[in-house]
Amino acid sequence: MKNNFYDVVIIGGGLAGLKAAETLSESDLKVALIDENPFLGGQYLRTLPESFTDKLLKYKTKVKKEGLKLIELLKNKKLDIFVNSTVIGIYEDDKLLFDSFGETKQLNYKNLIIATGARERYLPFPGWTLPGVFSLGAIQVFLKSNGVLPADEITLAGSGPFLYAVAYEILKAGGNVKAIYELKRFGEQLSFSKGLINFPSKIIEAFVYMEEILSQHVPIKYGRIVIEAEGEEELQRVKVGKLDRDGNIIEKSVKTMETELLGIGYGFVPNLETVRAAGVEIIYREELGGWIAKVDEELKSNKSNIFLAGELTGIGGAEKSLIEGELAALSLLNSLNLIKDRDKSRLKSLVKKRKKALNYAKYFNTVYSIPLKLYSLINDETIICRCENINMKKIREAIELGPANMNFVKTFTRAGMGNCQGRICGPIIENIIKSLKTKTPEPSTTRRPLKPALVGNLKKFYEKEIKGN
Ligand SMILES: Cc1cc2nc3c(=O)[nH]c(=O)nc-3n(C[C@H](O)[C@H](O)[C@H](O)COP(=O)(O)OP(=O)(O)OC[C@H]3O[C@@H](n4cnc5c(N)ncnc54)[C@H](O)[C@@H]3O)c2cc1C
């Protein structure tokens, strides 16, 4: 690759990365934006197929409109955009490696903005590996990226606002939601709704979703948990039970329902692989989603040339990511003495806006936290690491035998050594350790390649770029 030096490289083309890119495109800096997806927009703005655009975009939040506008704006801006490009390594000498269209490539950066977003959080139960059990995000991928409903009739379970957003999207796309099973009890949900008075934009969004759900008579059952998904070769039935105040299942409440597809979702955890590979410090903040990247109020990390934005500084939703994208970009310009006078007051106002967004984040992460006890109650046969087929019994043994940290569990059981490299089971095991040992373990060590990479590509890169053949 020729001329691969950039003043700023932004990793992640979600709302945070897009806003950072647009803000920096006003400067004379040479900027690159990298995202592993084939489209920009991240998790919130997947590119909708024509057939679904009208249906799913009928209700556009202010943030969604702004995100779509940013994607259009960036088409005419002076910056290099690399899609289908996965960052697999970040190195001390300000170099990063990424895999793109079957080739490993290298960029040199002076400054980095990392905005790699979040992934879903899980609470395993027997049968969650059956075909027909989906994460809520996977249902969205079917809807938004492929333009199809994965089944005619869908049952949803889990906790938090995303459950209702996905129910709304299924209904708008012409699907049928059989029931929603919310982990939180009705009283907790009610107090969450009352607390929204402090966050007016969220009230409108919640109202739009609930109006659709209630007008289509979708039953919502509170204080419920999926106990088991059953079926011969694919999902056929789901067993759901009610929890008492101590988090125990009330036996006589257990019911079995037939369903074609079960969507589950228990919120999000930040994607920290790139952050950790870059030597950025992380801290544990339960009220912001667990392990998050450590930043100051202007989103500077412990590394003077690395800034962070979006879900990885705390799970807070789309609005927070937009605020932080702009804030990280202005903060970076400020550090280089390139910020315009008018933007200095903008930076200050963004710091204040971010504080408000963080208050909302702390609020909903606390209301919708999963009681740790539920992780200690997972039965021995339940698969925890899907890639390596490791069950709860083996994880429990490792925790009892060893120093109860993630690396030991990984070495002892192979959990986290498969294709997803612990992205799914890592946060689950962390919660199991916490529930059994009441201490928060450090996440397991991050190693390059940060995401699965083809050895053939790395070899070609080595021969061409390092050996110079
Ligand atoms: C599956 C899923 C679905 C969601 N759906 C909704 C929704 O419908 N409504 C809602 O309000 N919120 C949703 N969220 C929450 C969502 O994360 C935020 O609302 C918002 O999109 C966050 O923006 P962001 O820029 O911080 O992160 P993201 O939108 O997650 O963007 C991060 C980007 O970084 C890229 N990336 C990550 N690692 C690498 C790498 N190594 N190399 C290159 N690129 C990388 C990803 O491809 C992604 O595009 C969803 C979250 C998830 C995980």
Short mmCIF file of C-alpha atoms and ligand atoms in Angstrom, two decimals:
data_model
loop_
_atom_site.label_atom_id
_atom_site.label_comp_id
_atom_site.label_asym_id
_atom_site.label_seq_id
_atom_site.Cartn_x
_atom_site.Cartn_y
_atom_site.Cartn_z
CA MET A 1 0.00 0.00 0.00
CA LYS A 2 1.37 3.35 -0.98
CA ASN A 3 1.35 6.37 1.29
CA ASN A 4 -0.11 4.61 4.26
CA PHE A 5 0.72 7.32 6.82
CA TYR A 6 -2.25 8.97 8.49
CA ASP A 7 -2.51 11.78 11.01
CA VAL A 8 -5.57 10.05 12.44
CA VAL A 9 -6.93 6.54 12.05
CA ILE A 10 -10.44 5.91 13.35
CA ILE A 11 -11.27 2.27 14.11
CA GLY A 12 -15.02 1.65 13.95
CA GLY A 13 -17.56 3.16 11.56
CA GLY A 14 -20.55 3.14 13.93
CA LEU A 15 -22.18 6.34 15.12
CA ALA A 16 -19.17 7.32 17.24
CA GLY A 17 -16.63 6.69 14.47
CA LEU A 18 -18.79 8.40 11.82
CA LYS A 19 -19.22 11.53 13.91
CA ALA A 20 -15.50 11.64 14.72
CA ALA A 21 -14.70 11.27 11.00
CA GLU A 22 -17.08 14.04 9.99
CA THR A 23 -15.70 16.39 12.66
CA LEU A 24 -12.11 15.73 11.58
CA SER A 25 -12.93 16.06 7.89
CA GLU A 26 -13.18 19.83 8.46
CA SER A 27 -9.47 19.89 9.37
CA ASP A 28 -6.41 19.49 7.12
CA LEU A 29 -5.45 16.24 8.79
CA LYS A 30 -5.10 13.07 6.76
CA VAL A 31 -7.75 10.74 8.15
CA ALA A 32 -8.65 7.06 7.62
CA LEU A 33 -11.79 5.32 8.85
CA ILE A 34 -11.70 1.51 9.15
CA ASP A 35 -14.62 -0.85 9.72
CA GLU A 36 -14.91 -4.60 9.45
CA ASN A 37 -18.44 -4.48 8.07
CA PRO A 38 -19.17 -4.01 4.38
CA PHE A 39 -21.20 -0.90 5.27
CA LEU A 40 -20.78 2.09 7.55
CA GLY A 41 -23.17 2.78 10.41
CA GLY A 42 -22.26 0.11 12.96
CA GLN A 43 -24.85 -1.84 14.88
CA TYR A 44 -27.50 0.86 14.83
CA LEU A 45 -27.61 1.73 11.13
CA ARG A 46 -27.30 -1.44 9.15
CA THR A 47 -27.86 -0.86 5.44
CA LEU A 48 -31.45 -1.84 4.85
CA PRO A 49 -32.48 -3.69 1.73
CA GLU A 50 -34.91 -1.72 -0.47
CA SER A 51 -37.83 -3.99 0.40
CA PHE A 52 -37.52 -3.17 4.08
CA THR A 53 -36.52 0.49 3.99
CA ASP A 54 -40.04 1.89 4.10
CA LYS A 55 -41.25 -0.45 6.78
CA LEU A 56 -38.33 -0.27 9.18
CA LEU A 57 -37.41 3.36 8.71
CA LYS A 58 -40.92 4.67 9.13
CA TYR A 59 -40.00 5.77 12.60
CA LYS A 60 -36.58 7.35 12.59
CA THR A 61 -35.11 8.58 15.85
CA LYS A 62 -33.24 11.90 15.72
CA VAL A 63 -30.04 9.93 16.18
CA LYS A 64 -30.87 7.56 13.31
CA LYS A 65 -31.54 10.50 10.99
CA GLU A 66 -28.24 12.09 11.98
CA GLY A 67 -26.36 8.83 11.46
CA LEU A 68 -27.80 8.33 7.97
CA LYS A 69 -26.94 11.94 7.12
CA LEU A 70 -23.36 11.39 8.30
CA ILE A 71 -22.95 8.40 5.97
CA GLU A 72 -24.09 10.59 3.03
CA LEU A 73 -21.88 13.51 4.07
CA LEU A 74 -18.77 11.38 4.35
CA LYS A 75 -19.12 10.28 0.72
CA ASN A 76 -17.98 13.74 -0.33
CA LYS A 77 -15.32 14.31 2.28
CA LYS A 78 -11.59 14.09 1.96
CA LEU A 79 -10.82 10.94 3.97
CA ASP A 80 -9.96 7.32 3.19
CA ILE A 81 -12.64 4.83 4.11
CA PHE A 82 -11.75 1.15 4.43
CA VAL A 83 -14.78 -1.14 4.79
CA ASN A 84 -14.62 -4.93 5.01
CA SER A 85 -11.43 -4.26 6.92
CA THR A 86 -10.78 -5.89 10.27
CA VAL A 87 -8.08 -4.52 12.54
CA ILE A 88 -6.12 -7.54 13.76
CA GLY A 89 -3.17 -5.91 15.47
CA ILE A 90 -1.99 -2.63 16.96
CA TYR A 91 1.71 -2.17 17.67
CA GLU A 92 3.89 -0.02 19.95
CA ASP A 93 5.41 1.88 17.04
CA ASP A 94 2.03 3.33 16.00
CA LYS A 95 1.34 0.77 13.30
CA LEU A 96 -1.77 -1.26 12.82
CA LEU A 97 -2.51 -4.32 10.75
CA PHE A 98 -5.85 -5.02 9.15
CA ASP A 99 -7.31 -7.75 6.97
CA SER A 100 -9.16 -6.45 3.96
CA PHE A 101 -10.56 -8.30 0.95
CA GLY A 102 -8.22 -11.27 1.45
CA GLU A 103 -5.09 -9.22 2.09
CA THR A 104 -3.26 -8.16 5.23
CA LYS A 105 -2.36 -4.46 5.14
CA GLN A 106 -0.55 -2.04 7.37
CA LEU A 107 -1.24 1.60 8.30
CA ASN A 108 0.93 4.00 10.24
CA TYR A 109 -0.86 6.47 12.45
CA LYS A 110 0.07 9.48 14.50
CA ASN A 111 -3.20 9.44 16.43
CA LEU A 112 -5.93 6.88 16.96
CA ILE A 113 -9.60 7.16 17.76
CA ILE A 114 -10.96 3.78 18.80
CA ALA A 115 -14.72 3.40 18.51
CA THR A 116 -15.26 -0.35 18.28
CA GLY A 117 -18.67 -0.41 20.00
CA ALA A 118 -20.20 -3.30 21.88
CA ARG A 119 -21.43 -6.85 21.53
CA GLU A 120 -24.27 -8.75 23.15
CA ARG A 121 -24.33 -10.17 26.67
CA TYR A 122 -25.70 -13.67 27.32
CA LEU A 123 -27.17 -15.73 30.14
CA PRO A 124 -26.90 -19.39 29.03
CA PHE A 125 -29.59 -22.03 29.60
CA PRO A 126 -29.87 -25.65 28.42
CA GLY A 127 -30.62 -25.68 24.70
CA TRP A 128 -29.40 -22.15 23.90
CA THR A 129 -27.15 -23.71 21.25
CA LEU A 130 -30.09 -25.26 19.32
CA PRO A 131 -30.80 -23.96 15.82
CA GLY A 132 -33.75 -21.62 16.25
CA VAL A 133 -32.36 -19.86 19.31
CA PHE A 134 -31.07 -16.48 18.17
CA SER A 135 -29.55 -13.45 19.83
CA LEU A 136 -31.59 -10.28 19.35
CA GLY A 137 -28.73 -8.86 17.29
CA ALA A 138 -28.85 -11.87 14.96
CA ILE A 139 -32.58 -11.28 14.36
CA GLN A 140 -31.69 -7.68 13.46
CA VAL A 141 -29.05 -8.91 11.02
CA PHE A 142 -31.67 -11.06 9.28
CA LEU A 143 -34.08 -8.14 9.14
CA LYS A 144 -31.80 -5.26 8.36
CA SER A 145 -28.99 -6.83 6.36
CA ASN A 146 -30.82 -9.63 4.58
CA GLY A 147 -34.37 -8.26 4.43
CA VAL A 148 -36.02 -11.42 5.75
CA LEU A 149 -37.75 -12.45 8.93
CA PRO A 150 -36.01 -15.52 10.36
CA ALA A 151 -39.40 -17.07 11.27
CA ASP A 152 -43.09 -16.29 11.02
CA GLU A 153 -43.59 -16.31 14.75
CA ILE A 154 -40.92 -15.22 17.21
CA THR A 155 -40.74 -15.39 21.02
CA LEU A 156 -38.46 -12.87 22.71
CA ALA A 157 -36.80 -13.09 26.13
CA GLY A 158 -34.20 -11.20 28.10
CA SER A 159 -33.97 -7.78 29.60
CA GLY A 160 -33.63 -4.14 28.68
CA PRO A 161 -34.71 -1.60 26.06
CA PHE A 162 -33.21 -3.56 23.13
CA LEU A 163 -35.83 -6.29 23.65
CA TYR A 164 -38.60 -3.81 22.85
CA ALA A 165 -36.68 -2.19 19.95
CA VAL A 166 -36.31 -5.60 18.26
CA ALA A 167 -39.96 -6.52 18.96
CA TYR A 168 -40.97 -3.25 17.29
CA GLU A 169 -38.79 -3.98 14.24
CA ILE A 170 -40.17 -7.51 13.85
CA LEU A 171 -43.74 -6.19 14.00
CA LYS A 172 -43.01 -3.35 11.58
CA ALA A 173 -41.47 -5.84 9.15
CA GLY A 174 -44.73 -7.80 9.17
CA GLY A 175 -43.67 -10.48 11.63
CA ASN A 176 -45.48 -11.89 14.61
CA VAL A 177 -44.12 -11.65 18.16
CA LYS A 178 -45.71 -14.44 20.18
CA ALA A 179 -44.69 -13.09 23.59
CA ILE A 180 -42.02 -11.05 25.34
CA TYR A 181 -40.54 -12.49 28.54
CA GLU A 182 -38.82 -9.73 30.52
CA LEU A 183 -36.48 -10.68 33.35
CA LYS A 184 -37.31 -7.58 35.40
CA ARG A 185 -40.46 -7.56 37.45
CA PHE A 186 -43.31 -5.21 36.53
CA GLY A 187 -42.52 -2.90 39.47
CA GLU A 188 -38.89 -2.54 38.35
CA GLN A 189 -40.00 -1.85 34.77
CA LEU A 190 -42.49 0.73 36.01
CA SER A 191 -39.91 2.56 38.09
CA PHE A 192 -37.59 2.55 35.05
CA SER A 193 -40.35 4.16 32.97
CA LYS A 194 -41.00 6.77 35.66
CA GLY A 195 -37.28 7.60 35.83
CA LEU A 196 -37.29 8.32 32.08
CA ILE A 197 -38.84 11.70 32.93
CA ASN A 198 -35.23 12.89 33.34
CA PHE A 199 -34.37 11.76 29.79
CA PRO A 200 -37.12 13.14 27.50
CA SER A 201 -35.73 11.84 24.19
CA LYS A 202 -35.91 8.30 25.57
CA ILE A 203 -39.59 8.71 26.47
CA ILE A 204 -40.57 9.29 22.83
CA GLU A 205 -38.56 6.27 21.69
CA ALA A 206 -40.04 4.04 24.41
CA PHE A 207 -43.53 5.30 23.57
CA VAL A 208 -43.16 4.50 19.85
CA TYR A 209 -42.00 0.95 20.59
CA MET A 210 -44.62 0.24 23.26
CA GLU A 211 -47.48 1.66 21.19
CA GLU A 212 -46.72 -0.80 18.39
CA ILE A 213 -46.22 -3.74 20.76
CA LEU A 214 -49.43 -3.07 22.70
CA SER A 215 -51.54 -2.24 19.65
CA GLN A 216 -50.61 -5.63 18.20
CA HIS A 217 -51.60 -7.27 21.51
CA VAL A 218 -48.21 -8.84 22.13
CA PRO A 219 -48.27 -10.27 25.67
CA ILE A 220 -45.45 -9.03 27.91
CA LYS A 221 -44.73 -11.24 30.91
CA TYR A 222 -42.52 -9.71 33.60
CA GLY A 223 -40.16 -11.39 36.08
CA ARG A 224 -39.70 -14.37 33.74
CA ILE A 225 -36.65 -16.31 32.65
CA VAL A 226 -36.03 -18.94 29.99
CA ILE A 227 -35.25 -22.19 31.79
CA GLU A 228 -34.71 -24.41 28.78
CA ALA A 229 -35.02 -24.50 25.00
CA GLU A 230 -36.12 -27.91 23.74
CA GLY A 231 -36.28 -29.67 20.39
CA GLU A 232 -35.01 -32.71 18.53
CA GLU A 233 -32.66 -31.15 16.03
CA GLU A 234 -33.92 -27.60 16.24
CA LEU A 235 -35.94 -25.48 18.62
CA GLN A 236 -39.53 -26.62 19.12
CA ARG A 237 -40.45 -25.56 22.65
CA VAL A 238 -39.32 -23.14 25.28
CA LYS A 239 -39.74 -23.54 29.03
CA VAL A 240 -40.22 -20.29 30.93
CA GLY A 241 -40.55 -19.69 34.68
CA LYS A 242 -41.26 -16.88 37.10
CA LEU A 243 -38.60 -15.70 39.55
CA ASP A 244 -39.26 -14.93 43.20
CA ARG A 245 -37.71 -11.87 44.88
CA ASP A 246 -34.55 -13.85 45.75
CA GLY A 247 -34.02 -14.87 42.14
CA ASN A 248 -35.21 -18.47 42.55
CA ILE A 249 -37.53 -20.06 40.01
CA ILE A 250 -41.06 -20.64 41.33
CA GLU A 251 -41.60 -24.27 40.29
CA LYS A 252 -45.36 -24.10 39.84
CA SER A 253 -45.01 -21.10 37.50
CA VAL A 254 -43.00 -23.07 34.91
CA LYS A 255 -44.75 -23.31 31.53
CA THR A 256 -43.73 -24.90 28.24
CA MET A 257 -44.68 -23.15 24.99
CA GLU A 258 -44.23 -24.13 21.38
CA THR A 259 -42.28 -21.64 19.33
CA GLU A 260 -40.50 -21.54 16.01
CA LEU A 261 -37.80 -19.09 17.07
CA LEU A 262 -36.55 -17.68 20.34
CA GLY A 263 -34.66 -14.37 20.42
CA ILE A 264 -32.65 -13.67 23.58
CA GLY A 265 -30.85 -10.54 24.74
CA TYR A 266 -29.47 -9.32 28.05
CA GLY A 267 -27.80 -6.07 27.03
CA PHE A 268 -24.28 -5.34 25.84
CA VAL A 269 -20.60 -5.47 26.78
CA PRO A 270 -17.90 -3.17 25.32
CA ASN A 271 -15.52 -4.49 22.64
CA LEU A 272 -12.12 -3.93 24.20
CA GLU A 273 -9.70 -6.06 22.14
CA THR A 274 -8.29 -3.17 20.10
CA VAL A 275 -8.19 -0.89 23.13
CA ARG A 276 -6.18 -3.42 25.11
CA ALA A 277 -3.89 -4.24 22.20
CA ALA A 278 -3.10 -0.52 21.99
CA GLY A 279 -2.05 -0.49 25.65
CA VAL A 280 -5.03 1.56 26.81
CA GLU A 281 -6.04 1.04 30.45
CA ILE A 282 -9.38 -0.51 31.28
CA ILE A 283 -11.41 -0.21 34.49
CA TYR A 284 -14.38 -2.08 35.95
CA ARG A 285 -17.60 -0.08 36.27
CA GLU A 286 -20.61 -2.29 36.93
CA GLU A 287 -22.99 0.62 36.31
CA LEU A 288 -21.51 1.18 32.82
CA GLY A 289 -21.54 -2.39 31.61
CA GLY A 290 -18.50 -3.99 33.33
CA TRP A 291 -14.99 -3.60 31.94
CA ILE A 292 -14.71 -0.34 29.99
CA ALA A 293 -11.90 1.76 28.52
CA LYS A 294 -10.55 4.31 30.99
CA VAL A 295 -10.89 7.88 29.74
CA ASP A 296 -10.90 11.36 31.19
CA GLU A 297 -13.87 13.67 30.65
CA GLU A 298 -12.50 14.72 27.23
CA LEU A 299 -12.09 11.06 26.20
CA LYS A 300 -8.30 11.02 26.35
CA SER A 301 -6.82 7.65 27.31
CA ASN A 302 -3.60 6.98 29.23
CA LYS A 303 -1.84 7.11 25.83
CA SER A 304 -1.42 10.72 24.70
CA ASN A 305 -2.24 9.95 21.04
CA ILE A 306 -5.21 7.61 21.62
CA PHE A 307 -8.79 8.83 22.12
CA LEU A 308 -11.87 6.70 22.64
CA ALA A 309 -15.53 7.09 21.79
CA GLY A 310 -18.83 5.24 22.00
CA GLU A 311 -19.95 2.09 23.74
CA LEU A 312 -16.45 1.06 24.81
CA THR A 313 -16.28 3.93 27.36
CA GLY A 314 -19.53 2.64 28.91
CA ILE A 315 -22.70 1.10 27.51
CA GLY A 316 -24.92 4.13 26.93
CA GLY A 317 -26.69 3.78 23.58
CA ALA A 318 -26.67 5.59 20.29
CA GLU A 319 -27.01 9.19 21.53
CA LYS A 320 -23.97 8.88 23.82
CA SER A 321 -21.93 7.44 20.93
CA LEU A 322 -22.71 10.42 18.70
CA ILE A 323 -21.76 12.90 21.44
CA GLU A 324 -18.54 11.05 22.14
CA GLY A 325 -17.55 10.78 18.47
CA GLU A 326 -17.55 14.56 18.15
CA LEU A 327 -16.01 15.07 21.58
CA ALA A 328 -13.12 12.67 20.88
CA ALA A 329 -12.40 14.41 17.56
CA LEU A 330 -12.43 17.92 19.10
CA SER A 331 -10.38 16.74 22.04
CA LEU A 332 -7.79 15.31 19.63
CA LEU A 333 -7.71 18.59 17.63
CA ASN A 334 -7.28 20.44 20.93
CA SER A 335 -4.33 18.25 21.88
CA LEU A 336 -2.69 19.16 18.55
CA ASN A 337 -3.49 22.88 19.00
CA LEU A 338 -5.61 22.72 15.86
CA ILE A 339 -9.00 23.39 17.43
CA LYS A 340 -10.85 26.43 16.14
CA ASP A 341 -11.87 29.06 18.71
CA ARG A 342 -15.58 28.45 18.17
CA ASP A 343 -15.08 24.74 18.78
CA LYS A 344 -13.49 25.32 22.20
CA SER A 345 -16.88 26.19 23.70
CA ARG A 346 -18.45 23.33 21.71
CA LEU A 347 -15.97 20.96 23.36
CA LYS A 348 -17.02 22.20 26.79
CA SER A 349 -20.71 21.80 26.00
CA LEU A 350 -20.08 18.26 24.73
CA VAL A 351 -18.37 17.38 28.02
CA LYS A 352 -21.59 18.45 29.78
CA LYS A 353 -23.81 16.56 27.33
CA ARG A 354 -21.69 13.47 27.85
CA LYS A 355 -22.20 13.69 31.61
CA LYS A 356 -25.97 13.63 31.07
CA ALA A 357 -25.67 10.69 28.68
CA LEU A 358 -23.56 8.87 31.28
CA ASN A 359 -26.26 9.47 33.89
CA TYR A 360 -28.77 7.74 31.63
CA ALA A 361 -26.26 4.94 30.99
CA LYS A 362 -25.73 4.38 34.71
CA TYR A 363 -29.47 4.44 35.22
CA PHE A 364 -30.42 1.79 32.67
CA ASN A 365 -27.39 -0.44 33.26
CA THR A 366 -28.30 -0.54 36.95
CA VAL A 367 -32.02 -1.16 36.41
CA TYR A 368 -31.38 -3.88 33.82
CA SER A 369 -28.38 -5.57 35.43
CA ILE A 370 -28.64 -9.37 35.53
CA PRO A 371 -28.70 -10.73 39.12
CA LEU A 372 -25.37 -12.56 39.52
CA LYS A 373 -27.09 -15.40 41.32
CA LEU A 374 -28.59 -16.51 37.99
CA TYR A 375 -25.09 -17.33 36.74
CA SER A 376 -24.36 -19.54 39.76
CA LEU A 377 -27.62 -21.43 39.13
CA ILE A 378 -26.69 -22.51 35.58
CA ASN A 379 -26.89 -26.30 35.57
CA ASP A 380 -23.86 -28.53 34.96
CA GLU A 381 -24.81 -29.71 31.46
CA THR A 382 -25.37 -26.22 30.01
CA ILE A 383 -22.83 -25.31 27.35
CA ILE A 384 -20.92 -22.14 28.24
CA CYS A 385 -18.25 -21.99 25.49
CA ARG A 386 -20.10 -22.70 22.26
CA CYS A 387 -17.00 -22.90 20.06
CA GLU A 388 -15.20 -25.54 22.17
CA ASN A 389 -18.33 -27.20 23.60
CA ILE A 390 -17.36 -26.64 27.25
CA ASN A 391 -20.10 -27.08 29.82
CA MET A 392 -20.77 -25.44 33.18
CA LYS A 393 -19.45 -28.46 35.09
CA LYS A 394 -15.97 -28.01 33.59
CA ILE A 395 -16.02 -24.23 34.14
CA ARG A 396 -17.09 -24.72 37.76
CA GLU A 397 -14.30 -27.28 38.30
CA ALA A 398 -11.72 -24.88 36.92
CA ILE A 399 -12.95 -22.07 39.14
CA GLU A 400 -12.87 -24.29 42.23
CA LEU A 401 -9.45 -25.78 41.47
CA GLY A 402 -7.49 -22.80 40.28
CA PRO A 403 -6.89 -19.15 41.00
CA ALA A 404 -10.37 -18.21 39.65
CA ASN A 405 -9.12 -15.99 36.85
CA MET A 406 -10.02 -15.95 33.18
CA ASN A 407 -6.63 -17.15 31.93
CA PHE A 408 -6.69 -20.18 34.22
CA VAL A 409 -10.23 -21.14 33.17
CA LYS A 410 -9.15 -20.78 29.54
CA THR A 411 -6.02 -22.92 29.91
CA PHE A 412 -7.75 -25.54 32.05
CA THR A 413 -10.88 -25.96 29.93
CA ARG A 414 -10.11 -24.45 26.45
CA ALA A 415 -13.11 -22.13 26.92
CA GLY A 416 -12.47 -19.01 24.85
CA MET A 417 -9.94 -20.69 22.52
CA GLY A 418 -12.35 -21.17 19.62
CA ASN A 419 -13.27 -19.06 16.66
CA CYS A 420 -14.94 -16.29 18.66
CA GLN A 421 -11.88 -16.09 20.92
CA GLY A 422 -13.97 -15.65 24.05
CA ARG A 423 -16.08 -12.78 22.75
CA ILE A 424 -19.27 -14.67 23.64
CA CYS A 425 -18.24 -16.86 26.60
CA GLY A 426 -15.71 -14.42 28.14
CA PRO A 427 -18.25 -12.11 29.82
CA ILE A 428 -20.35 -15.14 30.83
CA ILE A 429 -17.40 -16.82 32.56
CA GLU A 430 -16.49 -13.52 34.19
CA ASN A 431 -19.99 -13.40 35.73
CA ILE A 432 -19.84 -17.06 36.75
CA ILE A 433 -16.56 -16.38 38.60
CA LYS A 434 -18.10 -13.31 40.23
CA SER A 435 -21.17 -15.23 41.29
CA LEU A 436 -19.17 -18.13 42.75
CA LYS A 437 -16.22 -16.23 44.21
CA THR A 438 -17.68 -12.71 44.67
CA LYS A 439 -14.70 -11.09 43.01
CA THR A 440 -14.37 -9.59 39.55
CA PRO A 441 -11.64 -11.36 37.56
CA GLU A 442 -9.41 -9.48 35.14
CA PRO A 443 -10.39 -10.26 31.52
CA SER A 444 -8.16 -12.85 29.85
CA THR A 445 -5.03 -11.65 28.08
CA THR A 446 -5.51 -10.10 24.63
CA ARG A 447 -3.35 -11.55 21.91
CA ARG A 448 -2.85 -10.77 18.25
CA PRO A 449 -4.48 -11.51 15.87
CA LEU A 450 -7.36 -9.72 17.60
CA LYS A 451 -9.87 -11.40 15.32
CA PRO A 452 -9.51 -14.62 13.28
CA ALA A 453 -7.05 -14.04 10.42
CA LEU A 454 -5.81 -16.27 7.59
CA VAL A 455 -2.24 -17.44 8.04
CA GLY A 456 -1.81 -17.31 4.23
CA ASN A 457 -2.56 -13.57 4.22
CA LEU A 458 -0.17 -12.94 7.08
CA LYS A 459 2.53 -14.93 5.29
CA LYS A 460 2.07 -12.95 2.07
CA PHE A 461 2.22 -9.72 4.07
CA TYR A 462 5.40 -10.83 5.83
CA GLU A 463 7.10 -11.81 2.57
CA LYS A 464 6.15 -8.60 0.78
CA GLU A 465 6.30 -5.92 3.46
CA ILE A 466 8.84 -7.25 5.97
CA LYS A 467 11.22 -9.39 3.91
CA GLY A 468 10.69 -7.21 0.85
CA ASN A 469 10.31 -10.08 -1.66
C1 LIG B 1 -25.93 -6.50 17.84
C2 LIG B 1 -26.26 -5.10 18.32
C3 LIG B 1 -27.41 -4.47 17.86
C4 LIG B 1 -27.76 -3.20 18.31
N1 LIG B 1 -28.90 -2.60 17.85
C5 LIG B 1 -29.30 -1.43 18.38
C6 LIG B 1 -30.54 -0.82 18.00
O1 LIG B 1 -31.27 -1.36 17.18
N2 LIG B 1 -30.89 0.33 18.59
C7 LIG B 1 -30.08 0.94 19.51
O2 LIG B 1 -30.43 2.00 20.02
N3 LIG B 1 -28.89 0.42 19.85
C8 LIG B 1 -28.50 -0.75 19.34
N4 LIG B 1 -27.33 -1.31 19.73
C9 LIG B 1 -26.50 -0.59 20.68
C10 LIG B 1 -25.44 0.14 19.83
O3 LIG B 1 -24.20 -0.40 20.17
C11 LIG B 1 -25.42 1.66 19.99
O4 LIG B 1 -26.68 2.16 20.00
C12 LIG B 1 -24.60 2.37 18.89
O5 LIG B 1 -24.69 1.75 17.66
C13 LIG B 1 -23.20 2.42 19.33
O6 LIG B 1 -22.42 3.09 18.38
P1 LIG B 1 -20.84 2.90 18.42
O7 LIG B 1 -20.29 3.71 17.31
O8 LIG B 1 -20.33 3.16 19.79
O9 LIG B 1 -20.63 1.34 18.17
P2 LIG B 1 -21.08 0.39 16.98
O10 LIG B 1 -22.28 0.85 16.30
O11 LIG B 1 -21.07 -0.98 17.55
O12 LIG B 1 -19.88 0.54 15.96
C14 LIG B 1 -18.63 -0.06 16.19
C15 LIG B 1 -18.05 -0.43 14.87
O13 LIG B 1 -16.71 -0.89 15.09
C16 LIG B 1 -16.46 -1.92 14.16
N5 LIG B 1 -15.36 -2.75 14.68
C17 LIG B 1 -15.29 -3.41 15.86
N6 LIG B 1 -14.12 -4.06 15.97
C18 LIG B 1 -13.43 -3.82 14.83
C19 LIG B 1 -12.17 -4.23 14.33
N7 LIG B 1 -11.34 -5.00 15.04
N8 LIG B 1 -11.80 -3.80 13.10
C20 LIG B 1 -12.60 -3.00 12.36
N9 LIG B 1 -13.82 -2.58 12.78
C21 LIG B 1 -14.22 -2.98 14.00
C22 LIG B 1 -17.77 -2.68 14.06
O14 LIG B 1 -17.86 -3.36 12.83
C23 LIG B 1 -18.80 -1.56 14.17
O15 LIG B 1 -19.25 -1.13 12.92
C24 LIG B 1 -26.93 -2.55 19.25
C25 LIG B 1 -25.75 -3.17 19.68
C26 LIG B 1 -25.42 -4.43 19.23
C27 LIG B 1 -24.15 -5.09 19.74
#
